[in-house]
GROMACS .gro file of C-alpha atoms in nm:
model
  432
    1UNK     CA    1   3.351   3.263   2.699
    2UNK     CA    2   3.590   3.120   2.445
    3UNK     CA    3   3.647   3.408   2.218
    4UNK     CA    4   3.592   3.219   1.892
    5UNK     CA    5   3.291   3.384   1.714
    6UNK     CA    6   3.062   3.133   1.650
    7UNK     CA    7   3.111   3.109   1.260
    8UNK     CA    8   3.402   2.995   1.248
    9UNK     CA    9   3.256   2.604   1.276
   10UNK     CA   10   3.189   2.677   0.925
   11UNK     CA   11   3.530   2.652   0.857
   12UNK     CA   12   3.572   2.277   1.024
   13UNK     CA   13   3.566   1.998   0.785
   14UNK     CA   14   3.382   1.756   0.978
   15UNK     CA   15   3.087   1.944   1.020
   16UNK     CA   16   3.085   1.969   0.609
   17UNK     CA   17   3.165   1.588   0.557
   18UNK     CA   18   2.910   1.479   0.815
   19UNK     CA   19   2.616   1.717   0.702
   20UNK     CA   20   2.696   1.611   0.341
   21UNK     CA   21   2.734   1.225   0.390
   22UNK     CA   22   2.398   1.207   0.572
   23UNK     CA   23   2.208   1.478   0.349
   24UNK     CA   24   2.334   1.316   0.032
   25UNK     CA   25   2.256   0.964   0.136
   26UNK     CA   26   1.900   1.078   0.242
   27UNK     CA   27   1.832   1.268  -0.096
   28UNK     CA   28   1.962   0.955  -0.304
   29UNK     CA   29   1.725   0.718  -0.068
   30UNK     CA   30   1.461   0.908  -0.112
   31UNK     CA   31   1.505   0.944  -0.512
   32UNK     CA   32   1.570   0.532  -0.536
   33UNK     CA   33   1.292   0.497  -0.330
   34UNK     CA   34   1.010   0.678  -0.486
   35UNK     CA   35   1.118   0.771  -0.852
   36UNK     CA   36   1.236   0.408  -0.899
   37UNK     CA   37   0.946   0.213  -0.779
   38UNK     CA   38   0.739   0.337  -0.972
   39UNK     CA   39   0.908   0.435  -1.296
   40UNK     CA   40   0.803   0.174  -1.555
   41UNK     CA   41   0.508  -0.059  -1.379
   42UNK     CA   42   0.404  -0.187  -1.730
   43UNK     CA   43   0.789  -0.317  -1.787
   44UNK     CA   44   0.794  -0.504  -1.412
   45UNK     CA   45   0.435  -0.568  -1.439
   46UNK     CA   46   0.443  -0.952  -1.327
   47UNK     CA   47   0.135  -1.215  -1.269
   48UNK     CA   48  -0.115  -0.891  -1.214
   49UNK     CA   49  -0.449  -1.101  -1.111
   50UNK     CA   50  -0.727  -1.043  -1.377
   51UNK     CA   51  -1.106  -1.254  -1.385
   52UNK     CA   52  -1.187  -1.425  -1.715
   53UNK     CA   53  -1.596  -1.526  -1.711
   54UNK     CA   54  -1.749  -1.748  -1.978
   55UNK     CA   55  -2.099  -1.683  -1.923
   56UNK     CA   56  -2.200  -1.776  -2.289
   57UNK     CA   57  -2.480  -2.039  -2.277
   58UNK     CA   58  -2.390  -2.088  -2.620
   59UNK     CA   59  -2.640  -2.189  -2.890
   60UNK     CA   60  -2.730  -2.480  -3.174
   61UNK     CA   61  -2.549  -2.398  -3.493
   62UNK     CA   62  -2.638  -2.663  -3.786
   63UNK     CA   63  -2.766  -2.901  -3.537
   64UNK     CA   64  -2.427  -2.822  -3.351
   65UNK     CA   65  -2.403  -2.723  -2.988
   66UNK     CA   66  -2.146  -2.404  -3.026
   67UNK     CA   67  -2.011  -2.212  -2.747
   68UNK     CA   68  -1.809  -1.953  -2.881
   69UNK     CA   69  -1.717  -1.768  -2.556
   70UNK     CA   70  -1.517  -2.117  -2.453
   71UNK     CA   71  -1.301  -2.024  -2.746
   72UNK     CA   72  -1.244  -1.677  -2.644
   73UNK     CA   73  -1.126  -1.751  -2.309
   74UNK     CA   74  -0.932  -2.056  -2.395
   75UNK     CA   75  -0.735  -1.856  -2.648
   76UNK     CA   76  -0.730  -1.563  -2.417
   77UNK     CA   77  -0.575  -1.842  -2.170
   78UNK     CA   78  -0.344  -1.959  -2.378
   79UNK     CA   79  -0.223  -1.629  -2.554
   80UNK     CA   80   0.139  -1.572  -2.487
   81UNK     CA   81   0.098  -1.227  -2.636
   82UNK     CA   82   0.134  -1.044  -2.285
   83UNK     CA   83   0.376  -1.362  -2.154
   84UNK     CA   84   0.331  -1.365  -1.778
   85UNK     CA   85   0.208  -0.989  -1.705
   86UNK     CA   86  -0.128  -1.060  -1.662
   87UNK     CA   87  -0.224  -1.382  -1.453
   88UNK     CA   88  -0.616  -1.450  -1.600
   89UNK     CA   89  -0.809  -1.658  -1.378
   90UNK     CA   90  -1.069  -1.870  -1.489
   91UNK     CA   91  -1.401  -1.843  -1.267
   92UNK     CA   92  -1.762  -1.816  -1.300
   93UNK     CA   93  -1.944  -1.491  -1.216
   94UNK     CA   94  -2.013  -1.555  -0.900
   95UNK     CA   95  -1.671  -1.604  -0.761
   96UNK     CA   96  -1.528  -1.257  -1.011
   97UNK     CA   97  -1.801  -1.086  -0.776
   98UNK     CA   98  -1.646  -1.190  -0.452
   99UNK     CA   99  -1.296  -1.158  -0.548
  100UNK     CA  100  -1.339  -0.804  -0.691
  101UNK     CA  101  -1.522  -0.751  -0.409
  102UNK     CA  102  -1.239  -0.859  -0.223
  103UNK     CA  103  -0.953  -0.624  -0.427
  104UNK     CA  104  -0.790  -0.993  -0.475
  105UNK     CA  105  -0.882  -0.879  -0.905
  106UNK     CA  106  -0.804  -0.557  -1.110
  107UNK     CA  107  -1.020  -0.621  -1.312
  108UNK     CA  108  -1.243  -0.888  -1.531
  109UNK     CA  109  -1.323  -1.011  -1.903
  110UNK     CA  110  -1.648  -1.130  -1.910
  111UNK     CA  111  -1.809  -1.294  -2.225
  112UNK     CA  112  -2.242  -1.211  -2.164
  113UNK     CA  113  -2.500  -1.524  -2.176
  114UNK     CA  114  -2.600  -1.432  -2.544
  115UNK     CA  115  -2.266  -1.399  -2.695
  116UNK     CA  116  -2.263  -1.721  -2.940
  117UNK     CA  117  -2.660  -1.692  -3.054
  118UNK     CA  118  -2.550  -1.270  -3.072
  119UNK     CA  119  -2.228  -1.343  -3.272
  120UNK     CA  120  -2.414  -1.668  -3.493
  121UNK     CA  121  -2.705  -1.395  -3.578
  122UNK     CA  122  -2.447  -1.192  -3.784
  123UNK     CA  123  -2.398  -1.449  -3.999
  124UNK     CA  124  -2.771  -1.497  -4.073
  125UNK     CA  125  -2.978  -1.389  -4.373
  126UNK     CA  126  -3.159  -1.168  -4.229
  127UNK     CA  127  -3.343  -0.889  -4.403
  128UNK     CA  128  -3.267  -0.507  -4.380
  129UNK     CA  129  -3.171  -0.339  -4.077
  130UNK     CA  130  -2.849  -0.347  -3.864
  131UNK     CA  131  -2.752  -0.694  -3.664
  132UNK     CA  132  -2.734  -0.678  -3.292
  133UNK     CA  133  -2.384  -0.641  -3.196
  134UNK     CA  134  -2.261  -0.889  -2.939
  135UNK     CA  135  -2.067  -0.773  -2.662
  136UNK     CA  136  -1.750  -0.838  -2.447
  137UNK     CA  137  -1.769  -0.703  -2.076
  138UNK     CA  138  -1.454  -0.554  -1.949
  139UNK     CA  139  -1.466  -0.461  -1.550
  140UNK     CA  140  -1.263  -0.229  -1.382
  141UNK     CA  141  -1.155  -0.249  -0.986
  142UNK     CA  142  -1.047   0.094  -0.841
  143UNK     CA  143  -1.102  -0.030  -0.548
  144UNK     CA  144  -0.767  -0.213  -0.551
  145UNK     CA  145  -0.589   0.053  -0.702
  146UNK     CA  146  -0.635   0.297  -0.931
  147UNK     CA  147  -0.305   0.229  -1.150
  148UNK     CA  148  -0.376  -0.183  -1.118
  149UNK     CA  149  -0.726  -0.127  -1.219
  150UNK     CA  150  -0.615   0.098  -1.526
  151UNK     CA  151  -0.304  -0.176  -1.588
  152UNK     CA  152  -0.569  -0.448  -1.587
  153UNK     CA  153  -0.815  -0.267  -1.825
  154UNK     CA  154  -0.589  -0.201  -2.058
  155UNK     CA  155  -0.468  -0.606  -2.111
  156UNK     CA  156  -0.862  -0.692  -2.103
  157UNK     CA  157  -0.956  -0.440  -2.348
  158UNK     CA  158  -0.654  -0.534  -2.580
  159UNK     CA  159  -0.732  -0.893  -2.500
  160UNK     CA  160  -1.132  -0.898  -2.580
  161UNK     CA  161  -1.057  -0.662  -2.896
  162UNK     CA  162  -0.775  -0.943  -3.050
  163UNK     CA  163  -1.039  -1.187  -2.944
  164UNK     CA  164  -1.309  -0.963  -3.145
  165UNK     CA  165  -1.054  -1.019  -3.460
  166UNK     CA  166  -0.973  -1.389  -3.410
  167UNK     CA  167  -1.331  -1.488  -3.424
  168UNK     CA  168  -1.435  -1.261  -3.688
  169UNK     CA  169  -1.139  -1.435  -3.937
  170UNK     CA  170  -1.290  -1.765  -3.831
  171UNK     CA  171  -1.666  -1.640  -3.928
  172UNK     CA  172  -1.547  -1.487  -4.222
  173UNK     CA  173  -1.391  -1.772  -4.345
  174UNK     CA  174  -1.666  -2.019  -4.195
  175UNK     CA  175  -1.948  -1.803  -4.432
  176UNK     CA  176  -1.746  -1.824  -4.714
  177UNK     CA  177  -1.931  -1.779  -5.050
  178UNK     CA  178  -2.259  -1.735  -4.843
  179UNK     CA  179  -2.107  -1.358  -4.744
  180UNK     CA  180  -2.284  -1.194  -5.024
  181UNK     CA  181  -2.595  -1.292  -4.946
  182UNK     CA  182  -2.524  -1.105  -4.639
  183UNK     CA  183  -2.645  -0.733  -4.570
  184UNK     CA  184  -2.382  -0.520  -4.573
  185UNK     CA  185  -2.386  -0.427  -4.238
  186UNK     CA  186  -2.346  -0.800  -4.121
  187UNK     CA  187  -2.047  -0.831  -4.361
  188UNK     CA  188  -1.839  -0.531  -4.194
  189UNK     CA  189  -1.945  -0.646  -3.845
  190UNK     CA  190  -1.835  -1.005  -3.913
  191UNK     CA  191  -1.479  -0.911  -3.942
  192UNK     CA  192  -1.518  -0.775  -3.627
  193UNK     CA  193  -1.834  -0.911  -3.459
  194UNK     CA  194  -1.800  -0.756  -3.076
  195UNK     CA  195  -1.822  -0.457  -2.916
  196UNK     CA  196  -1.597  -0.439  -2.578
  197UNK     CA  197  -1.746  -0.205  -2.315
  198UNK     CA  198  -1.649  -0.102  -1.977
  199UNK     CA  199  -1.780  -0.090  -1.628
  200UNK     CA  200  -1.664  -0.086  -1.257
  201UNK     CA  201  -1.689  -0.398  -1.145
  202UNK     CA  202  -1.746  -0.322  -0.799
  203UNK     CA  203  -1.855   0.052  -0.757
  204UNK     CA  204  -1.756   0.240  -0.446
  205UNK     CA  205  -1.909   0.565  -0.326
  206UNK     CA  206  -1.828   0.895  -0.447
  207UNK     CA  207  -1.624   1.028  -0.136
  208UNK     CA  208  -1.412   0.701  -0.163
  209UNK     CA  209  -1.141   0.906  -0.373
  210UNK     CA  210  -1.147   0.701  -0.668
  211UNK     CA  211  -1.013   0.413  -0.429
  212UNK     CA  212  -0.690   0.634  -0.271
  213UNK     CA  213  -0.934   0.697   0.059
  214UNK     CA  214  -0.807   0.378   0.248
  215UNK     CA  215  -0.420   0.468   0.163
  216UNK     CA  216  -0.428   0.845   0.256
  217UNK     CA  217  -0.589   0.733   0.571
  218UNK     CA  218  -0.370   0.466   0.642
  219UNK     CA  219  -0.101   0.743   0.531
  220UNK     CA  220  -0.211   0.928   0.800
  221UNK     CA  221  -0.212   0.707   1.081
  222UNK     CA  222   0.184   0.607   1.029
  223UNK     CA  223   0.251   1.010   0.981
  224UNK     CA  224   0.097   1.030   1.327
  225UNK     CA  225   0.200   0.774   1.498
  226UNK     CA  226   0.590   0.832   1.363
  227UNK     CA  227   0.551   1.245   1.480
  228UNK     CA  228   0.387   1.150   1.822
  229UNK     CA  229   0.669   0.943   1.860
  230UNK     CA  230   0.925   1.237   1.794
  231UNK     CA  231   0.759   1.448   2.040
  232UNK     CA  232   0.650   1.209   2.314
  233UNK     CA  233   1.051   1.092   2.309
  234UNK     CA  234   1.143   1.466   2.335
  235UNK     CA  235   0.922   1.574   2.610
  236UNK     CA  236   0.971   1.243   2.821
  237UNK     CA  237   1.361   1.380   2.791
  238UNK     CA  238   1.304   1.672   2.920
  239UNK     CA  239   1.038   1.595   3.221
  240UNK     CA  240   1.320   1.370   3.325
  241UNK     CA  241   1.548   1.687   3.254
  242UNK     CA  242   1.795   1.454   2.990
  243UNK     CA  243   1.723   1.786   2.771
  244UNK     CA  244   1.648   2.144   2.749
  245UNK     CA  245   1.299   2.233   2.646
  246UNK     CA  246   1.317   2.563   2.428
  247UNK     CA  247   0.981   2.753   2.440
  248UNK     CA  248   1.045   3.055   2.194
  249UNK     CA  249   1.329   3.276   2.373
  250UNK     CA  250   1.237   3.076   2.668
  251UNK     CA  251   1.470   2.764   2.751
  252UNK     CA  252   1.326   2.540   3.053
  253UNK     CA  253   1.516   2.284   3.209
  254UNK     CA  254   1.397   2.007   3.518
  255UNK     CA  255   1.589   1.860   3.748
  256UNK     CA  256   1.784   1.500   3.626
  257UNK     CA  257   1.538   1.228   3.700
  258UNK     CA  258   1.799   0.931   3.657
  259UNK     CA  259   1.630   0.675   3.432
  260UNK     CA  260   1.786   0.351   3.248
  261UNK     CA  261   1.721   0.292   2.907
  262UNK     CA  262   1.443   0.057   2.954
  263UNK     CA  263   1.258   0.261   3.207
  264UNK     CA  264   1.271   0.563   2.936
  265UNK     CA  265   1.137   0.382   2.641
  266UNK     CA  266   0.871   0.199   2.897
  267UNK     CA  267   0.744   0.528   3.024
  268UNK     CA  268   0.742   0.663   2.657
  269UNK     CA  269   0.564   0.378   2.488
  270UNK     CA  270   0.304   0.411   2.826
  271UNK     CA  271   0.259   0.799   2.676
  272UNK     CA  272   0.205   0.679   2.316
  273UNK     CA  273  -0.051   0.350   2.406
  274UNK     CA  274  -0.240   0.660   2.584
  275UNK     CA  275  -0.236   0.882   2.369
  276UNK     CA  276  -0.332   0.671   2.058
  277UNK     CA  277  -0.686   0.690   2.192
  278UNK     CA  278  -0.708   1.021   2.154
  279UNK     CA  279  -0.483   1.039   1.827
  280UNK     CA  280  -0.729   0.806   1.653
  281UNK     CA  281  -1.014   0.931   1.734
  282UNK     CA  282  -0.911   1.248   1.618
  283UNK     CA  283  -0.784   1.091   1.295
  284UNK     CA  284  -1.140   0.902   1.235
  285UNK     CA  285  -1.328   1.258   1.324
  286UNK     CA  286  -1.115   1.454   1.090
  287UNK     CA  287  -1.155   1.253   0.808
  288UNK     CA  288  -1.503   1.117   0.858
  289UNK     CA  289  -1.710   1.377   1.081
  290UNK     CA  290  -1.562   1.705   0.922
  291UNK     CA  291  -1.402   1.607   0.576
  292UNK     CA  292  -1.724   1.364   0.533
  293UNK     CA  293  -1.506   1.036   0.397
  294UNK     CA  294  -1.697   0.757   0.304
  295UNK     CA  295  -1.711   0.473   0.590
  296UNK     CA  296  -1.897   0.213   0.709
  297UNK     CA  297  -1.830   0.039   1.015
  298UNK     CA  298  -1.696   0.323   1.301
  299UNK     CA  299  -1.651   0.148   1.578
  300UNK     CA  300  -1.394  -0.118   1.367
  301UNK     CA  301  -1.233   0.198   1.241
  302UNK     CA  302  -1.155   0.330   1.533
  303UNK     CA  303  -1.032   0.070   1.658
  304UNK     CA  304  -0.815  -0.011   1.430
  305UNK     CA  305  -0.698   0.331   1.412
  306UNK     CA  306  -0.592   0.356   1.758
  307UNK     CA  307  -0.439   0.035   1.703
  308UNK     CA  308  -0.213   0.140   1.389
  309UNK     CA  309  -0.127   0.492   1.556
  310UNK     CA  310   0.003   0.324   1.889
  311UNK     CA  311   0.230   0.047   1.690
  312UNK     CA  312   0.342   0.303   1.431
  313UNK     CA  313   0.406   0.542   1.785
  314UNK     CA  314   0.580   0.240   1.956
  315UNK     CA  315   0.804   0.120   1.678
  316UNK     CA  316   0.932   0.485   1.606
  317UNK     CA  317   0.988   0.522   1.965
  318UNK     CA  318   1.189   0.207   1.953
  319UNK     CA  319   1.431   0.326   1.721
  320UNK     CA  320   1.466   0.648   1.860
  321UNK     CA  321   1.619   0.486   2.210
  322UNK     CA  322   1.814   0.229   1.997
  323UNK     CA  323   1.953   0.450   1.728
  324UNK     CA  324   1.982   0.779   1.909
  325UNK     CA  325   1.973   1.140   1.702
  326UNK     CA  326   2.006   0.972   1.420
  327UNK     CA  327   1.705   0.728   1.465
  328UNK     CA  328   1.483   1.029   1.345
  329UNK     CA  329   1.659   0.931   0.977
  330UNK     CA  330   1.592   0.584   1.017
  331UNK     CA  331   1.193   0.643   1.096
  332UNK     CA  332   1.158   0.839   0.819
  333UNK     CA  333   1.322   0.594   0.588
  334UNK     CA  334   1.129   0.242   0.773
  335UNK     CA  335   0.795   0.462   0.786
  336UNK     CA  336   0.787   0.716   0.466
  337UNK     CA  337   1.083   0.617   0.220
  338UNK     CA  338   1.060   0.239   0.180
  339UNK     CA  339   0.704   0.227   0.316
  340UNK     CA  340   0.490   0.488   0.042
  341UNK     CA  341   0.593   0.304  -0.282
  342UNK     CA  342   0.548  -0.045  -0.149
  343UNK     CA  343   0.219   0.048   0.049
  344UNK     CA  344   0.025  -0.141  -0.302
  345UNK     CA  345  -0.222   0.197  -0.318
  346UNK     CA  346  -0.144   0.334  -0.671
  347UNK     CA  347   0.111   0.116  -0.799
  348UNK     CA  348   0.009  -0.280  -0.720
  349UNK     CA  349   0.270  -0.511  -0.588
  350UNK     CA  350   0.227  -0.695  -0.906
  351UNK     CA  351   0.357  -0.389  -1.092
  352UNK     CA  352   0.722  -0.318  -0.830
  353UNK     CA  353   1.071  -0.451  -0.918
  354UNK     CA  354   1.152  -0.742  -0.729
  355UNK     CA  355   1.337  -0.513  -0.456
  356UNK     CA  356   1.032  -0.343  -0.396
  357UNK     CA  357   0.822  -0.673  -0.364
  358UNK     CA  358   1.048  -0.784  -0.128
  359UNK     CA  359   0.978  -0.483   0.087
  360UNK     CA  360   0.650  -0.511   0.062
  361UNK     CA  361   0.599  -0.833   0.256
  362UNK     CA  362   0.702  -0.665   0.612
  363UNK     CA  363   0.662  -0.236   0.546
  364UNK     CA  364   0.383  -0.119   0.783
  365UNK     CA  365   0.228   0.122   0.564
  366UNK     CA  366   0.117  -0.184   0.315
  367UNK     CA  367  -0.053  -0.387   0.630
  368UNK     CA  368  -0.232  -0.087   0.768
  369UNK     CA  369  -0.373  -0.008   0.375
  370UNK     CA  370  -0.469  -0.371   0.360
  371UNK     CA  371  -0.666  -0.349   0.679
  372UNK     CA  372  -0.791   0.009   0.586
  373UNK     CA  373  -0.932  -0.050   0.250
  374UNK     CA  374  -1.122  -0.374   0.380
  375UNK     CA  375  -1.320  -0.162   0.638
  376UNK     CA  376  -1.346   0.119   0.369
  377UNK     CA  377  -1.423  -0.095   0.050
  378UNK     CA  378  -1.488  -0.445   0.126
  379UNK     CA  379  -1.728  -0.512   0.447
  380UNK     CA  380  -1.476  -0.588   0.666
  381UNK     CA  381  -1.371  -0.923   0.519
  382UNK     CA  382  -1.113  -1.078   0.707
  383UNK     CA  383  -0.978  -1.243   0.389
  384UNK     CA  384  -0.966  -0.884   0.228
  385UNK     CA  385  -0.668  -0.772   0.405
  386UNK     CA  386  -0.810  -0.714   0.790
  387UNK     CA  387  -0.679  -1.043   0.927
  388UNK     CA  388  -0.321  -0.931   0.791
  389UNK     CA  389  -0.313  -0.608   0.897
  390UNK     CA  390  -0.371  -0.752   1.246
  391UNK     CA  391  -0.152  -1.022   1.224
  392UNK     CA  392   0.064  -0.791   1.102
  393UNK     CA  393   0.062  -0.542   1.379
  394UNK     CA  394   0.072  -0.765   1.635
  395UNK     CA  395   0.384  -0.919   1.463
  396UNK     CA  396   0.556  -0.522   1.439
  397UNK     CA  397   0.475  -0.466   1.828
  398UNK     CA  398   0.618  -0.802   1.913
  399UNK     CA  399   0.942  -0.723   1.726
  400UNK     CA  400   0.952  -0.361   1.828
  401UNK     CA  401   0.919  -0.444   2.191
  402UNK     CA  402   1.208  -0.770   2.192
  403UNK     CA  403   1.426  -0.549   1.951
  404UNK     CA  404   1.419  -0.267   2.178
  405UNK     CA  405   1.436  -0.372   2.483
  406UNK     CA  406   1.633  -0.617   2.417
  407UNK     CA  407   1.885  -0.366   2.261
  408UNK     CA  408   1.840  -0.126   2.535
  409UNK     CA  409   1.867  -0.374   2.849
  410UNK     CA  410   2.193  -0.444   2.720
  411UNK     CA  411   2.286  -0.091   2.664
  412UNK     CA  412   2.237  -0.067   3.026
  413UNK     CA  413   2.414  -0.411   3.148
  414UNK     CA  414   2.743  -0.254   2.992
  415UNK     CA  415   2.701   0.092   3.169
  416UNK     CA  416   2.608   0.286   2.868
  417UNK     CA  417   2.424   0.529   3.035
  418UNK     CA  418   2.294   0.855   2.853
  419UNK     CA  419   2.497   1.056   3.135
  420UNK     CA  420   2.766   0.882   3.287
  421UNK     CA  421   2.710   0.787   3.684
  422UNK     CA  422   2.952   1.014   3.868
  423UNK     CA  423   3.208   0.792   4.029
  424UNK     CA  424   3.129   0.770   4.405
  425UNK     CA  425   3.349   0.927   4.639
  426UNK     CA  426   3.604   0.624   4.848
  427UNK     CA  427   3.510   0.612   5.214
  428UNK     CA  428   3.728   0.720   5.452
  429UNK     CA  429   3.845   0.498   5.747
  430UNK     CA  430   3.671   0.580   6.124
  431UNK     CA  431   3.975   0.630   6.344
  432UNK     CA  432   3.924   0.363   6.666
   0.00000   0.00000   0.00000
């Protein structure tokens, strides 16, 4: 035994510096991370994808064709009021139907079939009674995100109400003297002639979390596959007895299995392809058989699920070999810190700082949402995210697998074994 009583470390600077460096850095990571991302999305708001409909079959005004929902949405178009936070897309209903039902829209302005002969009634003589109001339809998307879809119905609800008061100042002063001939009802309404209601534009069922389902799933899967990773590295350690194994009191320890580099993260990765199979289905049970999630087609589901908890596994795995104890930190920052504000689930990309945009392109968590959500929400469309999550996958395990075995083959080539070879005793000469 040494004699020094174990406390006394706590008197060694290094062990302070080190600790604090590492802590401090991780707390600040974490804080830029998460409180910053997400911080002021109406201020970095940018381009956020929004439907504008003219349905209006407009109607014959003084032996005039008029189509007053053509003005709306033109001036809606060309309003500079938001400047380039909301990015309104011109389409007819059928195409705002498949891209909400895509989660390519937040949301949608629609102006009904009825609109101009509605709006053109108010400024009838018509006896007693109140005028039919005329209405603008403002959809909602949860769907593809709960803050995107409230961001987006906010701008369409402001937008259809200025729209409301535009066209009423051009009625009013259209009717001119003729307003007193008009009830009074007609004469308030004209000022303001439409009524803006709301409605989700594609409705999903009622254990669908409001549209968070898909990313705490998704969630999930990366928490897994990142955890499995930390334990499948630490018991393929110690069944090649690099490690102790500490049961309790109890501390086992196996005979040294030599192993390169390469050979460890090949027999670990082996463990986590495996085990994903089980891990998934687990995952897809949990949530679906006991918890009673909303899904629609299983066998995709669990498929994919496997697939996201053995690339999630085998990427965490990598950096573990490359990075050694402190590849742990860098998992949790690649897989959790940069990877839950960028993932696109409650805050849209549209609605990030740049920084976080930037992030967003390659994080896993935002692929494996994207592929999520279109088995959850959208029928599976390829064009709804599933074809990028599986590009993207594939991409991740093709990059995890060249970075780290590339890194770790050359760890290897330069002798930088995890216990040094003992040097090999000289041969002695056989007399004659």
């Amino acid at each position: 035994m040494s004699g020094i009583h174990p406390f006394r470390i706590l008197r060694t600077k290094p062990l302070w510096i080190a600790n604090g460096v590492i802590t401090g850095v991780l707390a600040l990571l974490f804080a830029v991370f998460y409180v910053g991302a997400n911080i002021d999305p109406v201020d970095h708001m940018t381009k956020l994808p929004v439907g504008l409909v003219n349905a209006d079959k407009g109607a014959t005004v003084g032996g005039k064709q008029v189509n007053l929902g053509a003005r709306i949405t033109e001036s809606i178009k060309k309003s500079t009021t938001g400047g380039n936070k909301i990015d309104w897309k011109v389409m007819d209903q059928k195409e705002m139907k498949e891209e909400l039902g895509k989660g390519k829209l937040f949301g949608a302005l629609v102006v009904p079939a009825d609109f101009t002969s509605a709006t053109t009634a108010l400024t009838g003589t018509a006896p007693a009674g109140t005028p039919a109001r005329p209405t603008l339809k403002v959809l909602t998307n949860q769907s593809a995100g709960s803050i995107g879809s409230s961001l987006a119905r906010t701008a369409t609800t402001t937008a259809a109400e200025n729209a409301s008061l535009q066209l009423g100042r051009q009625l009013t002063a259209q009717t001119g003297a003729q307003q007193a001939k008009l009830p009074a009802a007609a004469r308030v309404l004209l000022a303001d002639p439409a009524a803006v209601t709301v409605k989700d534009g594609h409705p999903l069922d009622s254990h669908s979390g409001l549209g968070l389902t898909a990313f705490y799933y998704a969630l999930t899967l990366v928490v897994v596959g990142m955890l499995s990773a930390n334990v499948i590295s630490g018991q393929v350690d110690h069944a090649l007895g690099y490690t102790h194994n500490d049961m309790g009191p109890l501390r086992l320890h196996r005979p040294l299995i030599r192993a390169t580099r390469v050979q460890t993260l090949a027999i670990s990765s082996t463990l986590m392809v495996a085990l994903s199979l089980l891990m998934g289905t687990l995952v897809m049970v949990g949530a679906v058989g006991i918890m009673g999630m909303d899904a629609a087609h299983l066998s995709l589901l669990w498929l994919y699920s496997v697939c996201a908890v053995a690339v999630t596994g085998i990427g965490a795995l990598t950096l573990l070999a490359v990075f050694g104890t402190p590849g742990m930190l860098v998992v949790t920052l690649v897989f959790i810190g940069m990877a839950v504000p960028t993932a696109g689930a409650t805050t849209p990309i549209e609605a990030l700082p740049g920084f976080y945009r930037v992030l967003a392109e390659f994080e896993p968590l935002r692929q494996i949402t994207g592929g999520i959500r279109s088995i959850l929400y959208y029928d599976a469309q390829g064009d709804a995210g599933l074809t990028r999550g599986w590009v993207m996958m594939a991409a991740g395990l093709v990059a995890a697998a060249l970075f780290g075995f590339g890194v770790l083959g050359w760890y290897d080539r330069r002798g930088l074994h995890r216990i040094p070879v003992e040097a090999t005793p000289e041969k002695t000469a056989t007399p004659a």
